[in-house]
Backbone as numpy.savetxt, mean C-alpha at the origin, in Angstrom:
# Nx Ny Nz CAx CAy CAz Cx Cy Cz
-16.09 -41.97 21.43 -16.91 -40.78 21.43 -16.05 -39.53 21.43
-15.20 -39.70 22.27 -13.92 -38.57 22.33 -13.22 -38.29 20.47
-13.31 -39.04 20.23 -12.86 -38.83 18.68 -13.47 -38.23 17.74
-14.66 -38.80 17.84 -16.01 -37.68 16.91 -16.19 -36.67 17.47
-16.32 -36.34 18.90 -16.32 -35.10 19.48 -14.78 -33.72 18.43
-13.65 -34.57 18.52 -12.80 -34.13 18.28 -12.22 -33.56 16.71
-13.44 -34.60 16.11 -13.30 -34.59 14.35 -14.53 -33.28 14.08
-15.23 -33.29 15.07 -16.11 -32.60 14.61 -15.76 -30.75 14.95
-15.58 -30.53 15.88 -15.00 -29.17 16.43 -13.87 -29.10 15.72
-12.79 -30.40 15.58 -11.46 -29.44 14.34 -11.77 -29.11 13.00
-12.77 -29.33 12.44 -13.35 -28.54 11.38 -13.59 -27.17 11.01
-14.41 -27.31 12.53 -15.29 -25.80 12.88 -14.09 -24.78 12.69
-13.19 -24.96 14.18 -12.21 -24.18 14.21 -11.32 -24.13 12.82
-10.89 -24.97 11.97 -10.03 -24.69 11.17 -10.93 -23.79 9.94
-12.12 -23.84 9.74 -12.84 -22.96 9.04 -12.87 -21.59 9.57
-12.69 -21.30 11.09 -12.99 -20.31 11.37 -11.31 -19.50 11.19
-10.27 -19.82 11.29 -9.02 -19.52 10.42 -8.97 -19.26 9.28
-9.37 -20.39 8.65 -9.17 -20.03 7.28 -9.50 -18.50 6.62
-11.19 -18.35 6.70 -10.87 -16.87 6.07 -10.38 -16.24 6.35
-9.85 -15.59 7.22 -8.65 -15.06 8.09 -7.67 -15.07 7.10
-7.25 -16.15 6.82 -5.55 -16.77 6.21 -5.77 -16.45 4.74
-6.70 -16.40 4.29 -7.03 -16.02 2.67 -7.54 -14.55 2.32
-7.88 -14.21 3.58 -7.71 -12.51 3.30 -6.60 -12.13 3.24
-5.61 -12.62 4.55 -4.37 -11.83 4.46 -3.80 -12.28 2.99
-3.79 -13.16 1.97 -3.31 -13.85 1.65 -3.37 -12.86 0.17
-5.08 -12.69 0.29 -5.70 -11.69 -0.33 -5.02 -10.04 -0.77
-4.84 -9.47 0.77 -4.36 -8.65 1.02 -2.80 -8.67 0.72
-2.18 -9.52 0.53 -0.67 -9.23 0.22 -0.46 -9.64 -1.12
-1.40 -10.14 -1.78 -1.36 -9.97 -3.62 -1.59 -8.65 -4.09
-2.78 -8.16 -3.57 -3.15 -6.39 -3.46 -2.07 -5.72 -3.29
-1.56 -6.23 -2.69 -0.15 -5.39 -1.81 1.34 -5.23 -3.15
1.18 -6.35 -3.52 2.25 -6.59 -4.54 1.43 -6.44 -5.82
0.62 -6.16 -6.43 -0.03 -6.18 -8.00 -0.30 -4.72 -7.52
-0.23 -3.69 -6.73 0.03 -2.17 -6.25 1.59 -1.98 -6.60
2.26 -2.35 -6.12 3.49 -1.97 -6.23 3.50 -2.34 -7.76
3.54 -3.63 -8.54 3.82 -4.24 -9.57 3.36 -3.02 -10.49
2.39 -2.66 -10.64 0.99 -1.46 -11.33 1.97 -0.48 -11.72
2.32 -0.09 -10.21 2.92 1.72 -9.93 4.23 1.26 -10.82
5.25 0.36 -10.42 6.37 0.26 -11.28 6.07 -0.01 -13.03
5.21 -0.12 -13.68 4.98 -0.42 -14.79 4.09 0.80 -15.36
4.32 1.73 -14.48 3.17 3.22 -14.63 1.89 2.46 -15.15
1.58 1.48 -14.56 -0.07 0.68 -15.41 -0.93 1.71 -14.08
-1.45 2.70 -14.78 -2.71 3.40 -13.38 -3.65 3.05 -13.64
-4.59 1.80 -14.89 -5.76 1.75 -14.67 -5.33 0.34 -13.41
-4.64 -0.64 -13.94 -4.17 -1.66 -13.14 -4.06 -0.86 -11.10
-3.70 0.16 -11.23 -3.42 0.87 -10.30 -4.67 0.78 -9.13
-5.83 1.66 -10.35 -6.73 2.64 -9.96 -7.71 0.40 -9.78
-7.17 -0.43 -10.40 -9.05 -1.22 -9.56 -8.22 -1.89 -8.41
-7.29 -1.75 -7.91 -6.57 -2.35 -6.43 -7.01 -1.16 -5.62
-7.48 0.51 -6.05 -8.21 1.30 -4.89 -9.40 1.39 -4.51
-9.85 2.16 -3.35 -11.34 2.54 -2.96 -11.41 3.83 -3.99
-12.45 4.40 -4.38 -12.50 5.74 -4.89 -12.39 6.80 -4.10
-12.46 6.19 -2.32 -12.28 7.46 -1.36 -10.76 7.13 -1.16
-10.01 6.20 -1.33 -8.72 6.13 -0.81 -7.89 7.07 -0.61
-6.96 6.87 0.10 -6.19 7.95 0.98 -4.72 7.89 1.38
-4.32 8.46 0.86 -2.52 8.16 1.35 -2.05 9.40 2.62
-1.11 8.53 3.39 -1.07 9.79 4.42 0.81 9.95 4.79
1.41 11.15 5.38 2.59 10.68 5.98 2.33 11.08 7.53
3.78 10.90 8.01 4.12 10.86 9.00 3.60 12.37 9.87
3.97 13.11 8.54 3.43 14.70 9.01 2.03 15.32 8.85
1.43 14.55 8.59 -0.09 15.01 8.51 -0.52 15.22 6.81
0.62 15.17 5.68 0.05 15.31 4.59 -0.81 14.59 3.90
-1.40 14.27 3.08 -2.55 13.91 2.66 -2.72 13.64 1.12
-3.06 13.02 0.77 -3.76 12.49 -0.99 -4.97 11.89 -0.35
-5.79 12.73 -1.41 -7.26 11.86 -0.95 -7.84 12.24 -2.50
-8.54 10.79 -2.06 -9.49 10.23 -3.50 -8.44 9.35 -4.26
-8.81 8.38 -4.92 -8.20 7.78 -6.45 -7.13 8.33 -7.42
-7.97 9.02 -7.77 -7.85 10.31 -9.15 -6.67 11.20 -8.43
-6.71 11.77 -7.30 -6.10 12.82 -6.86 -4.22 11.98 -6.75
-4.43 10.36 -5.81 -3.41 9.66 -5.83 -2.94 9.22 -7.06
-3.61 8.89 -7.90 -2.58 8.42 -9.59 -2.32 9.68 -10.42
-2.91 11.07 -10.12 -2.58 12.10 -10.64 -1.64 12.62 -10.07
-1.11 12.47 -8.53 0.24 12.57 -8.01 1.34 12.00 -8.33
0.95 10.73 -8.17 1.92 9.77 -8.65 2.40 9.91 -9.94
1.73 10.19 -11.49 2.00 10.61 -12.29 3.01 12.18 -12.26
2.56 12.82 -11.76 3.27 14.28 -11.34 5.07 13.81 -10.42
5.15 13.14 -9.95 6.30 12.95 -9.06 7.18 12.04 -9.96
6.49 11.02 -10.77 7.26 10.39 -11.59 7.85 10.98 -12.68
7.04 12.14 -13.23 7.57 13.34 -14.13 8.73 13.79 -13.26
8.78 14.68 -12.36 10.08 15.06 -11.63 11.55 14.43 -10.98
10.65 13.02 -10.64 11.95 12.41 -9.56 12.85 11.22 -10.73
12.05 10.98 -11.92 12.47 10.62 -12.69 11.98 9.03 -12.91
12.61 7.95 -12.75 12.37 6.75 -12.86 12.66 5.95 -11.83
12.25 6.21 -10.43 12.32 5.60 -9.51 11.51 3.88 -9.41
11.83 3.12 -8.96 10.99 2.01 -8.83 10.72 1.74 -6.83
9.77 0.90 -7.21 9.01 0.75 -5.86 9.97 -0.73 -5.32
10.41 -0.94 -4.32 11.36 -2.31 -4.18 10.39 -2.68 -2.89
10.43 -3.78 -2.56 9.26 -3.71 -1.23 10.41 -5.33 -0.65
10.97 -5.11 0.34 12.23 -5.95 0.88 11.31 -6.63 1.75
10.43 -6.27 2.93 9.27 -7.46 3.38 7.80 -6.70 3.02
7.03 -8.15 3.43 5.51 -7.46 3.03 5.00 -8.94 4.48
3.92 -7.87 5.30 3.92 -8.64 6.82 2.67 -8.79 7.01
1.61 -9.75 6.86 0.03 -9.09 6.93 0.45 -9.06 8.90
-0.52 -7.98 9.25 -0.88 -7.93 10.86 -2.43 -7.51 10.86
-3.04 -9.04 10.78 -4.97 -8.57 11.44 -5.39 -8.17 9.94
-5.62 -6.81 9.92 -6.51 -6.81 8.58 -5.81 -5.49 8.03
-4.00 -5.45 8.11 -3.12 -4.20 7.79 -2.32 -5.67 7.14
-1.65 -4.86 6.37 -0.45 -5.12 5.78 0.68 -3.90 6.20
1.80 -4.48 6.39 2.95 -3.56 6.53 4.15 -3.96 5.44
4.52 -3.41 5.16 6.17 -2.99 4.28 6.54 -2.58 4.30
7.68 -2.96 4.24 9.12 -2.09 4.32 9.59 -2.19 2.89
10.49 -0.86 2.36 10.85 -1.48 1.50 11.85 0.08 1.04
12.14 0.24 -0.42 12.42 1.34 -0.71 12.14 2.51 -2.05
12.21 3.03 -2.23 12.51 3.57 -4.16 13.77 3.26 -4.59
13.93 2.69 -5.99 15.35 2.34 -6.24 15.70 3.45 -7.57
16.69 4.27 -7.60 17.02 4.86 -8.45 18.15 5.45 -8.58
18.82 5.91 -9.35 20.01 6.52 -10.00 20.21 8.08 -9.76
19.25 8.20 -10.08 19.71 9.88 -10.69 18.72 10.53 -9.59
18.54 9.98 -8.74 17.50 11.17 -7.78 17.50 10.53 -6.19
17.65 11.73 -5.48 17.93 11.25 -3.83 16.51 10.71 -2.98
15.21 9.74 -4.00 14.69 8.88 -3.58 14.61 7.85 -2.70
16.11 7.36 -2.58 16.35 5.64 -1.66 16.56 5.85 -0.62
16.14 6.52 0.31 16.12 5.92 1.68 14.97 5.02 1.43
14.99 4.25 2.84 13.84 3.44 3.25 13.05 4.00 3.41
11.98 3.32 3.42 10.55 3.49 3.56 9.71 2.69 3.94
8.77 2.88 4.77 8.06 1.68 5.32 6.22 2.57 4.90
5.27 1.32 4.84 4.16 1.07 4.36 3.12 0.32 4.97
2.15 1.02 5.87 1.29 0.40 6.27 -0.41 0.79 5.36
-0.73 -0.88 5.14 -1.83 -0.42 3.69 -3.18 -0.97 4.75
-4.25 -0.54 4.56 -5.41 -0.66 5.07 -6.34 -1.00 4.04
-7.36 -1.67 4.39 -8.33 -2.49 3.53 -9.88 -2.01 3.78
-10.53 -2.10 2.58 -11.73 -2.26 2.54 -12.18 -3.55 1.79
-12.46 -4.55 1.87 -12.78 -5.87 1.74 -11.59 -6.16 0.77
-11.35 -6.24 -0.56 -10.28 -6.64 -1.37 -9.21 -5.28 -1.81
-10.23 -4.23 -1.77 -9.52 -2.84 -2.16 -8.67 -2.28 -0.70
-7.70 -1.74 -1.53 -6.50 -1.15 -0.56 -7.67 0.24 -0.21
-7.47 0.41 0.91 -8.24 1.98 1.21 -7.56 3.15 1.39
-6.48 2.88 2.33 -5.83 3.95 2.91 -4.03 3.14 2.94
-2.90 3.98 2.60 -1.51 3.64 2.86 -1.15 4.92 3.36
-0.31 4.21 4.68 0.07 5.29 5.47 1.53 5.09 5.25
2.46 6.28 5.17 3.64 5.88 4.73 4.31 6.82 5.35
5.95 5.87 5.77 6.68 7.07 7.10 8.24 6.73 6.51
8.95 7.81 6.29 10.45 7.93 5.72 11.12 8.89 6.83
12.45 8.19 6.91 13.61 8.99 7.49 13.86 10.13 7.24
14.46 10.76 8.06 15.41 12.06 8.22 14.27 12.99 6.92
13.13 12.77 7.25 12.80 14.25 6.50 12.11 14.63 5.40
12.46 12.91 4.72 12.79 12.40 2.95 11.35 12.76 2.36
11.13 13.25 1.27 9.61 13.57 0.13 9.15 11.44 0.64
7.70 12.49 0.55 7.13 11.63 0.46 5.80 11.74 -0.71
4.71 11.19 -1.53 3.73 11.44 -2.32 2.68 12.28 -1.74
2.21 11.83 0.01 1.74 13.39 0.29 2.44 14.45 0.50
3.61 14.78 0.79 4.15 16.08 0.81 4.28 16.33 -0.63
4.83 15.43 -1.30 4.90 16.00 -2.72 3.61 16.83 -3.49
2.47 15.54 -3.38 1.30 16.54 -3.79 0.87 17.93 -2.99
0.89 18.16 -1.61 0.77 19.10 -0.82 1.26 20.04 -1.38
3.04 20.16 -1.63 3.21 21.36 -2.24 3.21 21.24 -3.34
2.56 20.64 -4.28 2.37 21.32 -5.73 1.17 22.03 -5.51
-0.08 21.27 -4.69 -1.06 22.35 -4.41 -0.92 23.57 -4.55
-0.13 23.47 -3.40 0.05 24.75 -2.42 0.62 25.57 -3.97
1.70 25.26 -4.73 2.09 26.31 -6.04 1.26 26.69 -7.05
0.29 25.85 -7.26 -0.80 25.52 -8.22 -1.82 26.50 -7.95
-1.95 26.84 -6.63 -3.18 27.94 -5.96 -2.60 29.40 -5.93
């Protein structure tokens, strides 16, 4: 009796993991076919891994908000900083975040410090990436911030 008791509840529980384990699993393909997108300048590929409210943030309070507003930055910074690529050295699901670390890799522009990446979810779509760099370094919301700010 102890055995059927035992066959029957390790089911339960291993179902109740599982989706768990296939979101994150979920969430860190999102995570990498984002990065993959941005390095291949593919922004429609870009734009269906977002929410349409999505939101990028830094360390300092700057801000990209909406879709449109983030691949129209991103386009704008890739014009200036030149041909940077996205390198992502780990990718960590925690709960229903993904974190990365990782860097920009490039030549001709003072892009590469590290960088780390925490991405937030709305069921399969990335919602919000919060992103924090050393000593100071541009980030895509400061970047868009002050073009605003020149643009006005």
């Amino acid at each position: 009796m102890t055995g059927a008791i035992s066959v029957r509840i390790a089911p339960v529980m291993f179902s109740a993991i599982l989706p768990s384990t296939r979101e994150r699993r979920r969430h860190m393909r999102a995570v990498t076919a984002i990065g993959d997108a941005i390095n291949r300048r593919d922004w429609d590929a870009a734009r269906s891994l977002i929410t349409p409210d999505f939101t990028m943030a830094d360390q300092f309070g700057n801000e990209v908000v909406g879709a449109e507003e983030f691949l129209s930055s991103l386009l704008d910074f890739y014009k200036v900083a030149g041909d940077p690529k996205l390198v992502f050295d780990s990718i960590d699901p925690n709960r229903e975040e993904v974190l990365v670390r990782g860097h920009l890799e490039d030549t001709t522009s003072n892009v590469r410090s590290a960088t780390m990446w925490r991405f937030l979810f709305e069921g399969p779509l990335i919602s919000r990436i919060e992103v924090t760099r050393a000593n100071n370094e541009m980030t895509l919301p400061r970047f868009a911030t002050a073009r605003r700010a020149t643009a006005n």
